[in-house]
Amino acid sequence: MQQVKGVIARSKGAPVEVVTINVPDPGPGEAVVKIQACGVCHTDLHYREGGINDEFPFLLGHEAAGIVEAVGEGVTGVAPGDFVILNWRAVCGQCRACKRGEAQYCFNTHNATQQMTLEDGTELTPALGIGAFAEKTLVAAGQCTKVDPDARPAAAGLLGCGVMAGIGAAINTGAVTRGRSVAVIGCGGVGAAAIAGSALAGASPIIAVDIDAKKLEKAKSLGATHTVDSSATDPVAAIKEIAAGFYEGAEGADVVIEAVGRPETWKQAFYARDLAGTVVLVGVPTPEMKVPDLPLIDVFGRGGALKSSWYGDCLPTRDFPMLIDLYRQGRLDLDAFVTEEIALDEIEAAFEKMHHGDVLRSVVIL
Ligand code: APR
Ligand code: ZN
Ligand code: ZN
């Protein structure tokens, strides 16, 4: 066991605190990782607001990269000294999805067995089974994915959650390929990543939609070919017009990605897809939100698919090393997502900035 600094949410709505935590030595199948960088995500704020569950206190942070310090018995996939990105999809290998060779749909994922605790022995709940706003954290070895150690930790760590969700919504769930038209509604961290992923896949046009002009500027720099300010313009009509281009009869974009997580914007996505097009929901709705009341004939009559993208349908062992290689080759600008680097005691301020839409990602450097 060792003691390190970590950031916890002690009770519902209370500001986060930097405290000393106990990190057990890794047991069978576990690893202790020395964290180098961890992005601040909406989900961390949702935990501290009590919007996910009430298993306080939480050890926050889950978009992280670092170096494996020690591994427990039976661990063969990673070794001390490896540079890894942490993931919340350590696949089981046993469920139906895993057995049929589609582990990206494994929902039977696992975390460390032992618990990290406060100094008084109170058990901590690590955010998404990770808890990486800490100098060191304990995870299941399967939550560590080895990637090129020359990657900048602040950029690499972002693949652990929001940026992977966005890229994956485009290239995995939406199956975006060369020449396909894509519209992305909501261009925060996740939507901007969906734009970068669409550009990587060769999509055209790539239409960015947001109500915030700053986000649209950023979207352009990441590969959007057109922008629509939906606070001033009807986004459905605008997407239809741009996506049609030279084609007669096009009814919208081949793939429309909703990265806000609201019924109104999902409805816009629904009506902005082309015939036989795909809608991908990657924005996270609240439990109270309902699918908009739509004529079933509109679902049926347009063909295509209405999908949701859970963690960008990513398979960390397949996707993380590939995307880091593309980043290293200069073909995927992960640095563009790092708006600022901050210290462990600046997370509360980062939540505030996130609220005002000032950042794509604040990243804690350790
Ligand atoms: N139409 C278009 N864009 C909108 C609208 C709207 N009605 N409302 C908000 N937006 C934009 C915001 O301006 C912002 O750029 O959506 C974007 C949301 O981005 P972020 O707040 O940075 O959130 P992000 O990290 O990208 O996550 C997207 O998934 O994790 C959840 O809670 C998160 O629901 C959010 C979504
Ligand atoms: Zn499985
Ligand atoms: Zn996240």
Short mmCIF file of C-alpha atoms and ligand atoms in Angstrom, two decimals:
data_model
loop_
_atom_site.label_atom_id
_atom_site.label_comp_id
_atom_site.label_asym_id
_atom_site.label_seq_id
_atom_site.Cartn_x
_atom_site.Cartn_y
_atom_site.Cartn_z
CA MET A 1 0.00 0.00 0.00
CA GLN A 2 1.13 3.56 -0.65
CA GLN A 3 -0.27 7.03 -0.03
CA VAL A 4 -0.67 9.61 -2.81
CA LYS A 5 -2.67 12.75 -3.54
CA GLY A 6 -6.04 12.42 -5.27
CA VAL A 7 -9.12 14.51 -6.00
CA ILE A 8 -12.40 13.36 -4.49
CA ALA A 9 -16.05 14.38 -4.50
CA ARG A 10 -17.01 13.73 -0.88
CA SER A 11 -20.75 14.40 -1.04
CA LYS A 12 -23.43 15.49 -3.48
CA GLY A 13 -22.72 18.94 -4.93
CA ALA A 14 -19.78 19.69 -2.63
CA PRO A 15 -16.68 21.19 -4.32
CA VAL A 16 -13.94 18.66 -5.02
CA GLU A 17 -11.03 18.30 -2.58
CA VAL A 18 -7.40 17.25 -2.92
CA VAL A 19 -6.79 14.61 -0.24
CA THR A 20 -4.40 11.78 0.63
CA ILE A 21 -5.61 8.39 -0.58
CA ASN A 22 -4.40 4.84 0.01
CA VAL A 23 -3.54 2.86 -3.11
CA PRO A 24 -3.15 -0.91 -2.51
CA ASP A 25 -0.34 -2.88 -4.15
CA PRO A 26 -1.72 -4.59 -7.26
CA GLY A 27 -3.36 -7.96 -6.67
CA PRO A 28 -3.93 -10.68 -9.28
CA GLY A 29 -4.92 -9.12 -12.62
CA GLU A 30 -4.39 -5.58 -11.38
CA ALA A 31 -1.94 -2.74 -12.12
CA VAL A 32 -0.88 0.46 -10.38
CA VAL A 33 -0.37 3.30 -12.85
CA LYS A 34 1.56 6.51 -12.24
CA ILE A 35 -0.70 9.11 -13.88
CA GLN A 36 0.94 11.72 -16.12
CA ALA A 37 -2.13 13.50 -17.48
CA CYS A 38 -5.91 13.31 -17.06
CA GLY A 39 -8.58 15.33 -18.90
CA VAL A 40 -11.58 16.92 -17.18
CA CYS A 41 -14.81 15.46 -18.61
CA HIS A 42 -18.51 16.26 -18.06
CA THR A 43 -18.92 12.86 -16.48
CA ASP A 44 -16.63 13.90 -13.60
CA LEU A 45 -18.93 16.83 -12.94
CA HIS A 46 -21.98 14.57 -13.21
CA TYR A 47 -20.46 12.29 -10.54
CA ARG A 48 -19.85 15.17 -8.16
CA GLU A 49 -23.38 16.50 -8.75
CA GLY A 50 -24.81 13.10 -7.81
CA GLY A 51 -26.20 12.62 -11.33
CA ILE A 52 -24.73 9.15 -11.86
CA ASN A 53 -25.18 7.33 -8.56
CA ASP A 54 -24.78 8.07 -4.86
CA GLU A 55 -21.75 5.93 -4.10
CA PHE A 56 -19.84 8.86 -2.56
CA PRO A 57 -16.99 9.55 -2.02
CA PHE A 58 -15.82 9.36 -5.64
CA LEU A 59 -12.21 9.44 -6.79
CA LEU A 60 -12.69 11.49 -9.97
CA GLY A 61 -10.84 11.49 -13.31
CA HIS A 62 -10.95 8.95 -16.13
CA GLU A 63 -9.34 10.33 -19.35
CA ALA A 64 -5.78 9.48 -18.53
CA ALA A 65 -2.37 8.35 -19.65
CA GLY A 66 0.58 7.27 -17.55
CA ILE A 67 3.26 4.74 -16.82
CA VAL A 68 2.62 1.31 -15.34
CA GLU A 69 4.42 1.19 -11.99
CA ALA A 70 3.64 -2.34 -10.84
CA VAL A 71 1.51 -5.29 -11.90
CA GLY A 72 -0.03 -8.11 -9.88
CA GLU A 73 0.11 -11.86 -10.28
CA GLY A 74 -0.82 -13.29 -13.66
CA VAL A 75 -0.64 -10.01 -15.58
CA THR A 76 0.97 -10.53 -18.98
CA GLY A 77 -0.49 -7.78 -21.19
CA VAL A 78 1.43 -4.88 -19.62
CA ALA A 79 4.62 -4.53 -17.59
CA PRO A 80 6.19 -1.87 -15.35
CA GLY A 81 7.49 1.01 -17.47
CA ASP A 82 4.88 0.70 -20.22
CA PHE A 83 3.21 3.91 -21.40
CA VAL A 84 -0.54 3.29 -21.35
CA ILE A 85 -3.88 4.97 -21.94
CA LEU A 86 -6.53 3.93 -19.40
CA ASN A 87 -9.89 2.68 -20.64
CA TRP A 88 -13.26 1.82 -19.16
CA ARG A 89 -13.78 -1.14 -21.45
CA ALA A 90 -11.64 -3.98 -20.10
CA VAL A 91 -13.44 -6.68 -22.06
CA CYS A 92 -14.42 -9.99 -20.44
CA GLY A 93 -13.68 -12.44 -23.26
CA GLN A 94 -16.59 -14.60 -22.11
CA CYS A 95 -19.83 -12.85 -23.06
CA ARG A 96 -21.71 -13.36 -26.29
CA ALA A 97 -20.28 -10.20 -27.90
CA CYS A 98 -16.72 -11.23 -27.02
CA LYS A 99 -17.28 -14.79 -28.20
CA ARG A 100 -18.59 -13.69 -31.57
CA GLY A 101 -15.49 -11.53 -32.03
CA GLU A 102 -17.15 -8.17 -31.40
CA ALA A 103 -15.62 -7.22 -28.07
CA GLN A 104 -16.32 -3.55 -28.84
CA TYR A 105 -19.86 -4.39 -27.73
CA CYS A 106 -18.80 -6.07 -24.45
CA PHE A 107 -20.86 -4.61 -21.61
CA ASN A 108 -19.48 -7.13 -19.10
CA THR A 109 -16.38 -5.06 -18.41
CA HIS A 110 -14.33 -5.19 -15.21
CA ASN A 111 -12.26 -2.97 -12.93
CA ALA A 112 -9.79 -3.58 -10.09
CA THR A 113 -11.02 -5.94 -7.37
CA GLN A 114 -9.35 -4.18 -4.43
CA GLN A 115 -10.51 -0.78 -3.25
CA MET A 116 -8.61 2.47 -2.88
CA THR A 117 -9.53 4.24 0.37
CA LEU A 118 -9.33 7.51 2.26
CA GLU A 119 -6.85 7.69 5.16
CA ASP A 120 -9.63 6.70 7.59
CA GLY A 121 -10.32 3.55 5.56
CA THR A 122 -13.50 4.81 3.79
CA GLU A 123 -13.75 3.05 0.43
CA LEU A 124 -13.57 5.25 -2.67
CA THR A 125 -15.61 4.73 -5.83
CA PRO A 126 -13.31 5.48 -8.79
CA ALA A 127 -15.02 7.36 -11.63
CA LEU A 128 -15.74 4.86 -14.44
CA GLY A 129 -13.63 2.37 -12.48
CA ILE A 130 -10.52 4.49 -13.10
CA GLY A 131 -10.04 7.42 -10.65
CA ALA A 132 -7.13 9.15 -12.35
CA PHE A 133 -7.15 12.62 -10.78
CA ALA A 134 -4.49 11.09 -8.56
CA GLU A 135 -0.75 10.68 -8.62
CA LYS A 136 -1.30 6.93 -8.88
CA THR A 137 -4.34 4.73 -9.35
CA LEU A 138 -5.23 1.05 -9.14
CA VAL A 139 -6.99 -0.49 -12.15
CA ALA A 140 -7.57 -3.86 -13.78
CA ALA A 141 -4.64 -4.65 -16.08
CA GLY A 142 -7.12 -4.87 -18.98
CA GLN A 143 -7.88 -1.18 -18.46
CA CYS A 144 -4.31 -0.34 -19.57
CA THR A 145 -3.66 -0.12 -23.31
CA LYS A 146 -0.02 0.18 -24.40
CA VAL A 147 0.67 2.86 -27.03
CA ASP A 148 3.68 4.61 -28.60
CA PRO A 149 5.56 6.14 -25.64
CA ASP A 150 6.59 9.19 -27.70
CA ALA A 151 3.02 10.53 -27.62
CA ARG A 152 2.36 13.57 -25.43
CA PRO A 153 0.51 12.28 -22.34
CA ALA A 154 -1.97 15.21 -22.22
CA ALA A 155 -3.11 14.46 -25.77
CA ALA A 156 -2.94 10.67 -25.51
CA GLY A 157 -5.05 10.51 -22.34
CA LEU A 158 -7.98 12.17 -24.09
CA LEU A 159 -8.45 9.04 -26.19
CA GLY A 160 -9.50 7.35 -22.95
CA CYS A 161 -12.97 8.89 -23.10
CA GLY A 162 -14.47 11.94 -24.85
CA VAL A 163 -12.23 12.19 -27.90
CA MET A 164 -12.48 8.44 -28.54
CA ALA A 165 -16.27 8.66 -28.14
CA GLY A 166 -16.40 11.34 -30.83
CA ILE A 167 -13.97 9.78 -33.28
CA GLY A 168 -15.59 6.38 -32.76
CA ALA A 169 -19.10 7.80 -33.28
CA ALA A 170 -17.95 8.73 -36.79
CA ILE A 171 -15.64 5.92 -37.87
CA ASN A 172 -17.02 3.00 -35.84
CA THR A 173 -20.73 3.59 -35.19
CA GLY A 174 -21.43 5.82 -38.20
CA ALA A 175 -19.09 3.82 -40.47
CA VAL A 176 -18.11 7.09 -42.14
CA THR A 177 -15.93 6.56 -45.21
CA ARG A 178 -14.47 8.54 -48.11
CA GLY A 179 -16.95 10.83 -49.84
CA ARG A 180 -19.78 10.36 -47.36
CA SER A 181 -21.56 13.50 -46.19
CA VAL A 182 -21.53 14.05 -42.44
CA ALA A 183 -23.20 16.60 -40.18
CA VAL A 184 -22.21 16.95 -36.52
CA ILE A 185 -24.64 18.72 -34.19
CA GLY A 186 -22.81 20.09 -31.14
CA CYS A 187 -19.09 20.77 -31.49
CA GLY A 188 -17.75 20.53 -27.94
CA GLY A 189 -14.99 18.05 -27.14
CA VAL A 190 -17.00 15.06 -28.38
CA GLY A 191 -18.48 16.69 -31.50
CA ALA A 192 -15.14 18.25 -32.49
CA ALA A 193 -13.62 14.77 -32.26
CA ALA A 194 -16.40 13.41 -34.48
CA ILE A 195 -15.42 16.06 -37.03
CA ALA A 196 -11.74 15.13 -36.80
CA GLY A 197 -12.70 11.45 -37.20
CA SER A 198 -14.86 12.21 -40.24
CA ALA A 199 -12.01 14.18 -41.81
CA LEU A 200 -9.64 11.30 -41.12
CA ALA A 201 -12.06 8.97 -42.91
CA GLY A 202 -12.24 11.27 -45.96
CA ALA A 203 -15.84 12.41 -45.55
CA SER A 204 -17.13 15.34 -47.61
CA PRO A 205 -18.83 17.63 -46.92
CA ILE A 206 -18.40 17.78 -43.14
CA ILE A 207 -20.98 20.15 -41.68
CA ALA A 208 -20.44 21.49 -38.17
CA VAL A 209 -23.51 22.77 -36.30
CA ASP A 210 -23.37 24.65 -33.00
CA ILE A 211 -24.91 27.67 -31.29
CA ASP A 212 -21.49 28.96 -30.26
CA ALA A 213 -19.36 30.73 -32.91
CA LYS A 214 -16.09 29.84 -31.10
CA LYS A 215 -16.91 26.14 -31.40
CA LEU A 216 -17.60 26.51 -35.11
CA GLU A 217 -14.22 28.18 -35.68
CA LYS A 218 -12.50 25.30 -33.90
CA ALA A 219 -14.54 22.80 -35.91
CA LYS A 220 -13.23 24.34 -39.14
CA SER A 221 -9.65 23.96 -38.01
CA LEU A 222 -10.35 20.25 -37.33
CA GLY A 223 -11.74 19.56 -40.79
CA ALA A 224 -15.30 20.90 -41.04
CA THR A 225 -15.92 22.08 -44.60
CA HIS A 226 -19.08 24.04 -43.68
CA THR A 227 -20.45 25.55 -40.48
CA VAL A 228 -24.01 26.31 -39.42
CA ASP A 229 -24.87 28.56 -36.49
CA SER A 230 -28.11 26.95 -35.35
CA SER A 231 -28.95 29.87 -33.06
CA ALA A 232 -29.51 31.92 -36.23
CA THR A 233 -30.28 29.39 -39.00
CA ASP A 234 -32.54 26.34 -39.22
CA PRO A 235 -29.94 23.56 -39.09
CA VAL A 236 -32.11 20.96 -40.84
CA ALA A 237 -32.66 23.13 -43.92
CA ALA A 238 -29.01 24.19 -43.93
CA ILE A 239 -27.68 20.62 -43.68
CA LYS A 240 -30.03 19.46 -46.47
CA GLU A 241 -28.87 22.20 -48.78
CA ILE A 242 -25.16 21.75 -48.14
CA ALA A 243 -25.22 17.95 -48.17
CA ALA A 244 -27.16 17.78 -51.42
CA GLY A 245 -24.42 19.56 -53.37
CA PHE A 246 -24.66 18.45 -56.99
CA TYR A 247 -26.96 15.55 -56.21
CA GLU A 248 -30.64 15.95 -56.89
CA GLY A 249 -33.06 14.50 -54.40
CA ALA A 250 -30.69 14.26 -51.46
CA GLU A 251 -32.65 14.71 -48.25
CA GLY A 252 -29.76 15.38 -45.88
CA ALA A 253 -26.42 13.99 -44.78
CA ASP A 254 -25.45 10.32 -45.00
CA VAL A 255 -24.46 10.36 -41.33
CA VAL A 256 -25.72 12.87 -38.76
CA ILE A 257 -23.97 12.75 -35.39
CA GLU A 258 -25.76 14.22 -32.36
CA ALA A 259 -23.15 15.28 -29.80
CA VAL A 260 -25.25 17.44 -27.47
CA GLY A 261 -27.47 14.85 -25.78
CA ARG A 262 -30.84 16.61 -26.01
CA PRO A 263 -34.18 15.57 -27.57
CA GLU A 264 -34.41 18.77 -29.67
CA THR A 265 -31.02 18.28 -31.27
CA TRP A 266 -31.64 14.56 -31.77
CA LYS A 267 -34.85 15.49 -33.61
CA GLN A 268 -32.85 17.86 -35.80
CA ALA A 269 -30.44 15.01 -36.53
CA PHE A 270 -33.36 12.72 -37.35
CA TYR A 271 -34.74 15.08 -39.99
CA ALA A 272 -31.33 16.08 -41.37
CA ARG A 273 -30.30 12.58 -42.46
CA ASP A 274 -30.53 11.51 -46.06
CA LEU A 275 -32.82 8.71 -47.17
CA ALA A 276 -31.23 5.51 -45.87
CA GLY A 277 -28.94 7.70 -43.77
CA THR A 278 -27.73 7.04 -40.25
CA VAL A 279 -28.29 9.03 -37.07
CA VAL A 280 -25.68 8.48 -34.36
CA LEU A 281 -26.45 9.62 -30.81
CA VAL A 282 -23.21 10.15 -28.88
CA GLY A 283 -24.24 13.10 -26.66
CA VAL A 284 -25.27 11.76 -23.25
CA PRO A 285 -28.93 12.34 -22.37
CA THR A 286 -30.20 12.58 -18.78
CA PRO A 287 -32.38 9.70 -17.51
CA GLU A 288 -35.49 11.92 -17.72
CA MET A 289 -35.16 12.71 -21.44
CA LYS A 290 -37.47 10.97 -23.89
CA VAL A 291 -37.21 10.15 -27.59
CA PRO A 292 -39.18 12.92 -29.34
CA ASP A 293 -42.71 12.05 -30.42
CA LEU A 294 -42.19 11.36 -34.13
CA PRO A 295 -44.51 9.85 -36.73
CA LEU A 296 -43.46 6.22 -37.07
CA ILE A 297 -43.93 6.55 -40.79
CA ASP A 298 -41.03 9.03 -40.83
CA VAL A 299 -38.82 6.39 -39.20
CA PHE A 300 -39.99 3.73 -41.62
CA GLY A 301 -40.22 5.83 -44.75
CA ARG A 302 -36.63 7.04 -44.73
CA GLY A 303 -34.94 3.67 -44.23
CA GLY A 304 -31.48 3.78 -42.70
CA ALA A 305 -30.51 3.46 -39.06
CA LEU A 306 -30.92 5.19 -35.71
CA LYS A 307 -27.91 4.25 -33.59
CA SER A 308 -26.31 5.13 -30.31
CA SER A 309 -22.58 5.14 -29.76
CA TRP A 310 -21.46 3.88 -26.38
CA TYR A 311 -17.79 4.87 -25.88
CA GLY A 312 -17.55 5.33 -29.65
CA ASP A 313 -18.00 1.54 -30.04
CA CYS A 314 -14.27 1.45 -29.46
CA LEU A 315 -12.08 -1.53 -28.78
CA PRO A 316 -9.18 0.04 -26.88
CA THR A 317 -6.60 -2.56 -27.94
CA ARG A 318 -7.52 -2.01 -31.59
CA ASP A 319 -8.27 1.72 -31.66
CA PHE A 320 -5.90 3.43 -29.20
CA PRO A 321 -2.58 2.35 -30.78
CA MET A 322 -3.90 3.08 -34.28
CA LEU A 323 -5.11 6.58 -33.39
CA ILE A 324 -1.87 7.37 -31.54
CA ASP A 325 0.07 6.34 -34.66
CA LEU A 326 -2.07 8.66 -36.78
CA TYR A 327 -1.46 11.41 -34.23
CA ARG A 328 2.29 10.79 -34.35
CA GLN A 329 2.17 11.00 -38.15
CA GLY A 330 0.47 14.39 -37.95
CA ARG A 331 -2.78 13.11 -39.45
CA LEU A 332 -4.92 13.48 -36.30
CA ASP A 333 -4.48 16.65 -34.27
CA LEU A 334 -5.07 15.45 -30.72
CA ASP A 335 -3.18 18.49 -29.39
CA ALA A 336 -6.03 20.69 -30.65
CA PHE A 337 -8.27 19.23 -27.93
CA VAL A 338 -5.96 20.27 -25.10
CA THR A 339 -7.17 23.80 -24.36
CA GLU A 340 -5.17 24.20 -21.16
CA GLU A 341 -2.92 22.25 -18.82
CA ILE A 342 -3.80 22.63 -15.14
CA ALA A 343 -2.75 21.35 -11.71
CA LEU A 344 -4.62 18.89 -9.48
CA ASP A 345 -6.05 21.70 -7.33
CA GLU A 346 -7.57 23.56 -10.32
CA ILE A 347 -10.29 21.04 -11.23
CA GLU A 348 -13.14 22.99 -9.66
CA ALA A 349 -12.14 26.01 -11.78
CA ALA A 350 -12.03 23.75 -14.84
CA PHE A 351 -15.64 22.62 -14.14
CA GLU A 352 -16.61 26.28 -14.14
CA LYS A 353 -14.95 26.90 -17.52
CA MET A 354 -16.59 23.79 -18.94
CA HIS A 355 -19.94 25.19 -17.88
CA HIS A 356 -19.31 28.37 -19.85
CA GLY A 357 -18.14 26.47 -22.93
CA ASP A 358 -14.70 28.06 -22.78
CA VAL A 359 -12.69 24.87 -23.31
CA LEU A 360 -12.65 21.66 -25.32
CA ARG A 361 -10.60 20.00 -22.60
CA SER A 362 -8.70 21.14 -19.51
CA VAL A 363 -6.04 18.53 -18.78
CA VAL A 364 -4.52 17.95 -15.35
CA ILE A 365 -0.77 17.37 -15.55
CA LEU A 366 0.83 15.36 -12.76
N1 APR B 1 -27.61 23.10 -30.85
C1 APR B 1 -26.33 22.91 -31.24
N2 APR B 1 -25.30 22.83 -30.38
C2 APR B 1 -25.57 22.97 -29.08
C3 APR B 1 -26.88 23.15 -28.58
C4 APR B 1 -27.93 23.22 -29.53
N3 APR B 1 -29.19 23.39 -29.17
N4 APR B 1 -26.80 23.23 -27.23
C5 APR B 1 -25.52 23.10 -26.90
N5 APR B 1 -24.77 22.95 -28.00
C6 APR B 1 -23.32 22.80 -28.10
C7 APR B 1 -22.52 23.63 -27.13
O1 APR B 1 -22.34 24.95 -27.59
C8 APR B 1 -21.22 22.85 -27.08
O2 APR B 1 -20.29 23.28 -28.06
O3 APR B 1 -22.99 21.46 -27.78
C9 APR B 1 -21.65 21.42 -27.36
C10 APR B 1 -21.54 20.51 -26.15
O4 APR B 1 -20.20 20.38 -25.90
P1 APR B 1 -19.53 20.24 -24.48
O5 APR B 1 -20.35 20.97 -23.47
O6 APR B 1 -18.09 20.55 -24.62
O7 APR B 1 -19.71 18.67 -24.20
P2 APR B 1 -18.86 17.44 -24.75
O8 APR B 1 -17.74 17.17 -23.86
O9 APR B 1 -18.60 17.60 -26.20
O10 APR B 1 -19.94 16.30 -24.55
C11 APR B 1 -21.10 16.24 -25.37
O11 APR B 1 -21.92 14.37 -24.13
O12 APR B 1 -20.72 13.87 -22.23
C12 APR B 1 -21.89 14.40 -22.71
O13 APR B 1 -22.73 15.94 -21.08
C13 APR B 1 -22.02 15.83 -22.28
O14 APR B 1 -24.09 16.10 -23.28
C14 APR B 1 -22.74 16.41 -23.43
C15 APR B 1 -22.24 15.63 -24.64
ZN ZN B 2 -17.40 -9.57 -23.02
ZN ZN B 3 -15.40 11.10 -19.94
#
